[in-house]
mmCIF file with all atom_site columns, C-alpha atoms in Angstrom:
data_model
loop_
_atom_site.group_PDB
_atom_site.id
_atom_site.type_symbol
_atom_site.label_atom_id
_atom_site.label_alt_id
_atom_site.label_comp_id
_atom_site.label_asym_id
_atom_site.label_entity_id
_atom_site.label_seq_id
_atom_site.pdbx_PDB_ins_code
_atom_site.Cartn_x
_atom_site.Cartn_y
_atom_site.Cartn_z
_atom_site.occupancy
_atom_site.B_iso_or_equiv
_atom_site.pdbx_formal_charge
_atom_site.auth_seq_id
_atom_site.auth_comp_id
_atom_site.auth_asym_id
_atom_site.auth_atom_id
_atom_site.pdbx_PDB_model_num
ATOM 1   C CA . MET A 1 1   ? -121.900 -57.706 51.491 1.00 52.00 ? 1   MET A CA 1
ATOM 2   C CA . THR A 1 2   ? -121.957 -58.644 55.329 1.00 62.00 ? 2   THR A CA 1
ATOM 3   C CA . LEU A 1 3   ? -121.194 -56.277 58.173 1.00 62.00 ? 3   LEU A CA 1
ATOM 4   C CA . ALA A 1 4   ? -117.797 -57.903 58.643 1.00 66.00 ? 4   ALA A CA 1
ATOM 5   C CA . ASN A 1 5   ? -116.968 -56.983 55.097 1.00 68.00 ? 5   ASN A CA 1
ATOM 6   C CA . ALA A 1 6   ? -118.293 -53.579 55.261 1.00 69.00 ? 6   ALA A CA 1
ATOM 7   C CA . GLU A 1 7   ? -115.870 -50.569 54.782 1.00 71.00 ? 7   GLU A CA 1
ATOM 8   C CA . PRO A 1 8   ? -115.558 -48.376 58.010 1.00 67.00 ? 8   PRO A CA 1
ATOM 9   C CA . SER A 1 9   ? -118.037 -45.519 58.073 1.00 79.00 ? 9   SER A CA 1
ATOM 10  C CA . VAL A 1 10  ? -117.274 -41.942 58.486 1.00 86.00 ? 10  VAL A CA 1
ATOM 11  C CA . ALA A 1 11  ? -118.052 -40.463 61.877 1.00 86.00 ? 11  ALA A CA 1
ATOM 12  C CA . PRO A 1 12  ? -120.993 -38.081 61.702 1.00 91.00 ? 12  PRO A CA 1
ATOM 13  C CA . ARG A 1 13  ? -120.114 -34.343 62.032 1.00 95.00 ? 13  ARG A CA 1
ATOM 14  C CA . TYR A 1 14  ? -123.093 -33.678 64.310 1.00 96.00 ? 14  TYR A CA 1
ATOM 15  C CA . VAL A 1 15  ? -124.155 -35.368 67.515 1.00 96.00 ? 15  VAL A CA 1
ATOM 16  C CA . VAL A 1 16  ? -127.865 -34.675 68.229 1.00 97.00 ? 16  VAL A CA 1
ATOM 17  C CA . GLY A 1 17  ? -129.724 -35.230 71.606 1.00 97.00 ? 17  GLY A CA 1
ATOM 18  C CA . ILE A 1 18  ? -133.521 -34.982 71.936 1.00 96.00 ? 18  ILE A CA 1
ATOM 19  C CA . ASP A 1 19  ? -135.357 -34.536 75.293 1.00 95.00 ? 19  ASP A CA 1
ATOM 20  C CA . LEU A 1 20  ? -138.927 -35.600 74.989 1.00 91.00 ? 20  LEU A CA 1
ATOM 21  C CA . GLY A 1 21  ? -140.048 -34.143 78.165 1.00 90.00 ? 21  GLY A CA 1
ATOM 22  C CA . THR A 1 22  ? -143.437 -34.367 79.813 1.00 89.00 ? 22  THR A CA 1
ATOM 23  C CA . THR A 1 23  ? -143.500 -30.501 80.178 1.00 92.00 ? 23  THR A CA 1
ATOM 24  C CA . ASN A 1 24  ? -141.081 -29.352 77.470 1.00 95.00 ? 24  ASN A CA 1
ATOM 25  C CA . SER A 1 25  ? -139.109 -30.987 74.749 1.00 95.00 ? 25  SER A CA 1
ATOM 26  C CA . ALA A 1 26  ? -135.663 -29.776 73.482 1.00 97.00 ? 26  ALA A CA 1
ATOM 27  C CA . VAL A 1 27  ? -132.981 -30.571 70.899 1.00 97.00 ? 27  VAL A CA 1
ATOM 28  C CA . GLY A 1 28  ? -129.364 -30.036 71.467 1.00 98.00 ? 28  GLY A CA 1
ATOM 29  C CA . TYR A 1 29  ? -126.227 -30.746 69.217 1.00 98.00 ? 29  TYR A CA 1
ATOM 30  C CA . VAL A 1 30  ? -122.487 -30.779 69.014 1.00 97.00 ? 30  VAL A CA 1
ATOM 31  C CA . ASP A 1 31  ? -120.514 -29.920 65.906 1.00 97.00 ? 31  ASP A CA 1
ATOM 32  C CA . SER A 1 32  ? -117.715 -32.480 66.192 1.00 95.00 ? 32  SER A CA 1
ATOM 33  C CA . ALA A 1 33  ? -115.676 -30.450 63.664 1.00 95.00 ? 33  ALA A CA 1
ATOM 34  C CA . GLU A 1 34  ? -115.278 -27.737 66.349 1.00 95.00 ? 34  GLU A CA 1
ATOM 35  C CA . SER A 1 35  ? -112.761 -27.658 69.085 1.00 95.00 ? 35  SER A CA 1
ATOM 36  C CA . PRO A 1 36  ? -113.471 -27.596 71.924 1.00 96.00 ? 36  PRO A CA 1
ATOM 37  C CA . TRP A 1 37  ? -116.796 -29.261 71.510 1.00 95.00 ? 37  TRP A CA 1
ATOM 38  C CA . ARG A 1 38  ? -119.799 -27.120 72.630 1.00 96.00 ? 38  ARG A CA 1
ATOM 39  C CA . VAL A 1 39  ? -123.306 -28.252 73.327 1.00 96.00 ? 39  VAL A CA 1
ATOM 40  C CA . ARG A 1 40  ? -125.746 -25.886 71.518 1.00 97.00 ? 40  ARG A CA 1
ATOM 41  C CA . VAL A 1 41  ? -129.561 -25.832 71.842 1.00 97.00 ? 41  VAL A CA 1
ATOM 42  C CA . PHE A 1 42  ? -131.423 -26.062 68.567 1.00 95.00 ? 42  PHE A CA 1
ATOM 43  C CA . LEU A 1 43  ? -134.124 -23.374 68.336 1.00 97.00 ? 43  LEU A CA 1
ATOM 44  C CA . VAL A 1 44  ? -137.454 -24.723 67.566 1.00 96.00 ? 44  VAL A CA 1
ATOM 45  C CA . PRO A 1 45  ? -139.676 -22.697 65.504 1.00 97.00 ? 45  PRO A CA 1
ATOM 46  C CA . GLN A 1 46  ? -143.312 -22.709 66.625 1.00 97.00 ? 46  GLN A CA 1
ATOM 47  C CA . LEU A 1 47  ? -146.613 -20.786 66.923 1.00 97.00 ? 47  LEU A CA 1
ATOM 48  C CA . VAL A 1 48  ? -146.543 -18.456 70.015 1.00 98.00 ? 48  VAL A CA 1
ATOM 49  C CA . ALA A 1 49  ? -149.857 -16.679 69.086 1.00 97.00 ? 49  ALA A CA 1
ATOM 50  C CA . ALA A 1 50  ? -152.367 -16.760 66.158 1.00 95.00 ? 50  ALA A CA 1
ATOM 51  C CA . GLY A 1 51  ? -150.142 -16.438 63.032 1.00 94.00 ? 51  GLY A CA 1
ATOM 52  C CA . GLN A 1 52  ? -146.993 -15.505 64.856 1.00 96.00 ? 52  GLN A CA 1
ATOM 53  C CA . VAL A 1 53  ? -144.152 -18.060 64.734 1.00 97.00 ? 53  VAL A CA 1
ATOM 54  C CA . GLU A 1 54  ? -140.816 -17.612 66.796 1.00 98.00 ? 54  GLU A CA 1
ATOM 55  C CA . ALA A 1 55  ? -137.948 -19.895 67.492 1.00 98.00 ? 55  ALA A CA 1
ATOM 56  C CA . ARG A 1 56  ? -137.639 -20.970 71.058 1.00 98.00 ? 56  ARG A CA 1
ATOM 57  C CA . GLU A 1 57  ? -135.122 -23.070 72.992 1.00 98.00 ? 57  GLU A CA 1
ATOM 58  C CA . THR A 1 58  ? -137.794 -25.430 74.120 1.00 98.00 ? 58  THR A CA 1
ATOM 59  C CA . LEU A 1 59  ? -141.135 -26.693 72.647 1.00 97.00 ? 59  LEU A CA 1
ATOM 60  C CA . PRO A 1 60  ? -143.743 -27.017 75.390 1.00 97.00 ? 60  PRO A CA 1
ATOM 61  C CA . SER A 1 61  ? -145.169 -30.600 75.245 1.00 95.00 ? 61  SER A CA 1
ATOM 62  C CA . PHE A 1 62  ? -148.722 -29.440 74.644 1.00 96.00 ? 62  PHE A CA 1
ATOM 63  C CA . HIS A 1 63  ? -151.201 -30.487 71.882 1.00 96.00 ? 63  HIS A CA 1
ATOM 64  C CA . TYR A 1 64  ? -154.345 -28.312 71.309 1.00 96.00 ? 64  TYR A CA 1
ATOM 65  C CA . GLN A 1 65  ? -157.256 -29.520 69.149 1.00 96.00 ? 65  GLN A CA 1
ATOM 66  C CA . PRO A 1 66  ? -159.245 -26.280 68.264 1.00 96.00 ? 66  PRO A CA 1
ATOM 67  C CA . ALA A 1 67  ? -163.044 -26.594 67.605 1.00 94.00 ? 67  ALA A CA 1
ATOM 68  C CA . PRO A 1 68  ? -163.975 -25.969 64.009 1.00 93.00 ? 68  PRO A CA 1
ATOM 69  C CA . GLY A 1 69  ? -164.000 -22.256 63.364 1.00 91.00 ? 69  GLY A CA 1
ATOM 70  C CA . GLU A 1 70  ? -162.508 -21.488 66.715 1.00 93.00 ? 70  GLU A CA 1
ATOM 71  C CA . LEU A 1 71  ? -159.257 -19.887 65.350 1.00 93.00 ? 71  LEU A CA 1
ATOM 72  C CA . GLY A 1 72  ? -159.374 -17.380 62.447 1.00 90.00 ? 72  GLY A CA 1
ATOM 73  C CA . ALA A 1 73  ? -158.072 -18.297 59.030 1.00 90.00 ? 73  ALA A CA 1
ATOM 74  C CA . GLY A 1 74  ? -154.271 -18.383 58.958 1.00 91.00 ? 74  GLY A CA 1
ATOM 75  C CA . ALA A 1 75  ? -154.014 -18.648 62.813 1.00 93.00 ? 75  ALA A CA 1
ATOM 76  C CA . MET A 1 76  ? -152.229 -21.933 62.621 1.00 93.00 ? 76  MET A CA 1
ATOM 77  C CA . ARG A 1 77  ? -150.273 -21.476 59.303 1.00 92.00 ? 77  ARG A CA 1
ATOM 78  C CA . LEU A 1 78  ? -146.647 -22.462 59.476 1.00 93.00 ? 78  LEU A CA 1
ATOM 79  C CA . PRO A 1 79  ? -144.130 -20.954 57.146 1.00 93.00 ? 79  PRO A CA 1
ATOM 80  C CA . TRP A 1 80  ? -142.918 -24.405 55.772 1.00 92.00 ? 80  TRP A CA 1
ATOM 81  C CA . SER A 1 81  ? -146.465 -25.721 55.005 1.00 91.00 ? 81  SER A CA 1
ATOM 82  C CA . GLN A 1 82  ? -148.950 -24.764 52.384 1.00 89.00 ? 82  GLN A CA 1
ATOM 83  C CA . GLN A 1 83  ? -151.864 -26.043 54.501 1.00 91.00 ? 83  GLN A CA 1
ATOM 84  C CA . GLU A 1 84  ? -152.867 -25.375 58.054 1.00 90.00 ? 84  GLU A CA 1
ATOM 85  C CA . PRO A 1 85  ? -152.658 -28.319 60.464 1.00 91.00 ? 85  PRO A CA 1
ATOM 86  C CA . GLY A 1 86  ? -155.825 -29.197 62.276 1.00 91.00 ? 86  GLY A CA 1
ATOM 87  C CA . TYR A 1 87  ? -153.936 -28.827 65.623 1.00 95.00 ? 87  TYR A CA 1
ATOM 88  C CA . VAL A 1 88  ? -151.380 -26.725 67.394 1.00 96.00 ? 88  VAL A CA 1
ATOM 89  C CA . VAL A 1 89  ? -148.456 -27.714 69.462 1.00 96.00 ? 89  VAL A CA 1
ATOM 90  C CA . GLY A 1 90  ? -145.914 -25.652 71.647 1.00 97.00 ? 90  GLY A CA 1
ATOM 91  C CA . VAL A 1 91  ? -146.561 -22.264 73.284 1.00 98.00 ? 91  VAL A CA 1
ATOM 92  C CA . PHE A 1 92  ? -149.651 -21.535 71.297 1.00 98.00 ? 92  PHE A CA 1
ATOM 93  C CA . ALA A 1 93  ? -151.159 -24.781 72.416 1.00 97.00 ? 93  ALA A CA 1
ATOM 94  C CA . ARG A 1 94  ? -150.324 -24.282 76.094 1.00 97.00 ? 94  ARG A CA 1
ATOM 95  C CA . GLU A 1 95  ? -151.948 -20.765 75.939 1.00 97.00 ? 95  GLU A CA 1
ATOM 96  C CA . GLN A 1 96  ? -155.083 -21.896 74.127 1.00 96.00 ? 96  GLN A CA 1
ATOM 97  C CA . GLY A 1 97  ? -155.325 -24.883 76.421 1.00 95.00 ? 97  GLY A CA 1
ATOM 98  C CA . ALA A 1 98  ? -155.547 -22.622 79.425 1.00 95.00 ? 98  ALA A CA 1
ATOM 99  C CA . LEU A 1 99  ? -158.795 -21.236 77.757 1.00 95.00 ? 99  LEU A CA 1
ATOM 100 C CA . ALA A 1 100 ? -160.297 -24.514 76.783 1.00 94.00 ? 100 ALA A CA 1
ATOM 101 C CA . PRO A 1 101 ? -158.726 -27.359 78.866 1.00 93.00 ? 101 PRO A CA 1
ATOM 102 C CA . GLY A 1 102 ? -160.987 -30.009 77.370 1.00 92.00 ? 102 GLY A CA 1
ATOM 103 C CA . ARG A 1 103 ? -159.199 -29.616 74.029 1.00 94.00 ? 103 ARG A CA 1
ATOM 104 C CA . LEU A 1 104 ? -155.763 -29.789 75.404 1.00 94.00 ? 104 LEU A CA 1
ATOM 105 C CA . VAL A 1 105 ? -153.424 -32.919 75.544 1.00 90.00 ? 105 VAL A CA 1
ATOM 106 C CA . VAL A 1 106 ? -150.638 -32.603 78.094 1.00 89.00 ? 106 VAL A CA 1
ATOM 107 C CA . SER A 1 107 ? -148.658 -35.158 80.150 1.00 82.00 ? 107 SER A CA 1
ATOM 108 C CA . ALA A 1 108 ? -149.814 -37.938 77.773 1.00 72.00 ? 108 ALA A CA 1
ATOM 109 C CA . LYS A 1 109 ? -146.632 -39.788 78.447 1.00 67.00 ? 109 LYS A CA 1
ATOM 110 C CA . SER A 1 110 ? -147.460 -39.894 82.219 1.00 70.00 ? 110 SER A CA 1
ATOM 111 C CA . TRP A 1 111 ? -151.169 -40.878 81.679 1.00 65.00 ? 111 TRP A CA 1
ATOM 112 C CA . LEU A 1 112 ? -150.175 -43.583 79.146 1.00 65.00 ? 112 LEU A CA 1
ATOM 113 C CA . SER A 1 113 ? -147.760 -45.132 81.394 1.00 69.00 ? 113 SER A CA 1
ATOM 114 C CA . HIS A 1 114 ? -149.920 -45.111 84.596 1.00 69.00 ? 114 HIS A CA 1
ATOM 115 C CA . SER A 1 115 ? -151.047 -48.629 85.516 1.00 74.00 ? 115 SER A CA 1
ATOM 116 C CA . GLY A 1 116 ? -154.652 -47.420 86.137 1.00 74.00 ? 116 GLY A CA 1
ATOM 117 C CA . VAL A 1 117 ? -155.253 -46.190 82.714 1.00 71.00 ? 117 VAL A CA 1
ATOM 118 C CA . ASP A 1 118 ? -156.664 -48.222 79.825 1.00 76.00 ? 118 ASP A CA 1
ATOM 119 C CA . ARG A 1 119 ? -154.120 -47.300 77.071 1.00 70.00 ? 119 ARG A CA 1
ATOM 120 C CA . ALA A 1 120 ? -156.522 -48.446 74.306 1.00 77.00 ? 120 ALA A CA 1
ATOM 121 C CA . ALA A 1 121 ? -159.399 -46.149 75.639 1.00 76.00 ? 121 ALA A CA 1
ATOM 122 C CA . PRO A 1 122 ? -160.232 -42.969 73.741 1.00 75.00 ? 122 PRO A CA 1
ATOM 123 C CA . LEU A 1 123 ? -158.764 -40.714 76.486 1.00 65.00 ? 123 LEU A CA 1
ATOM 124 C CA . LEU A 1 124 ? -157.392 -37.943 74.279 1.00 60.00 ? 124 LEU A CA 1
ATOM 125 C CA . PRO A 1 125 ? -159.458 -35.225 72.404 1.00 59.00 ? 125 PRO A CA 1
#
């Protein structure tokens, strides 16, 4: 079957927009079945402190790589995963990164697009 012979597709119910910002990222959506259309913010569940998950309107664009044993058992556990990841993103990453900036990745998008940076160099922790 070619595209010219394909049956018309059904319009999707949801229209989703993602802002991958340098400081914060956010997700918004519109339910096209509603009238009038309203843009809504999708709340992003994330760690805000050790072992504490909350849904927030934005996800701070921060990645924190803790040292082995730095955070206690369960500190990075997420409710949708059986295993703890080896890193933290969002609010908790921003807060931990203030304590150990050498383990924090922030503004990676800006650095990687800077003409004076070797994009293949091991810049990130």
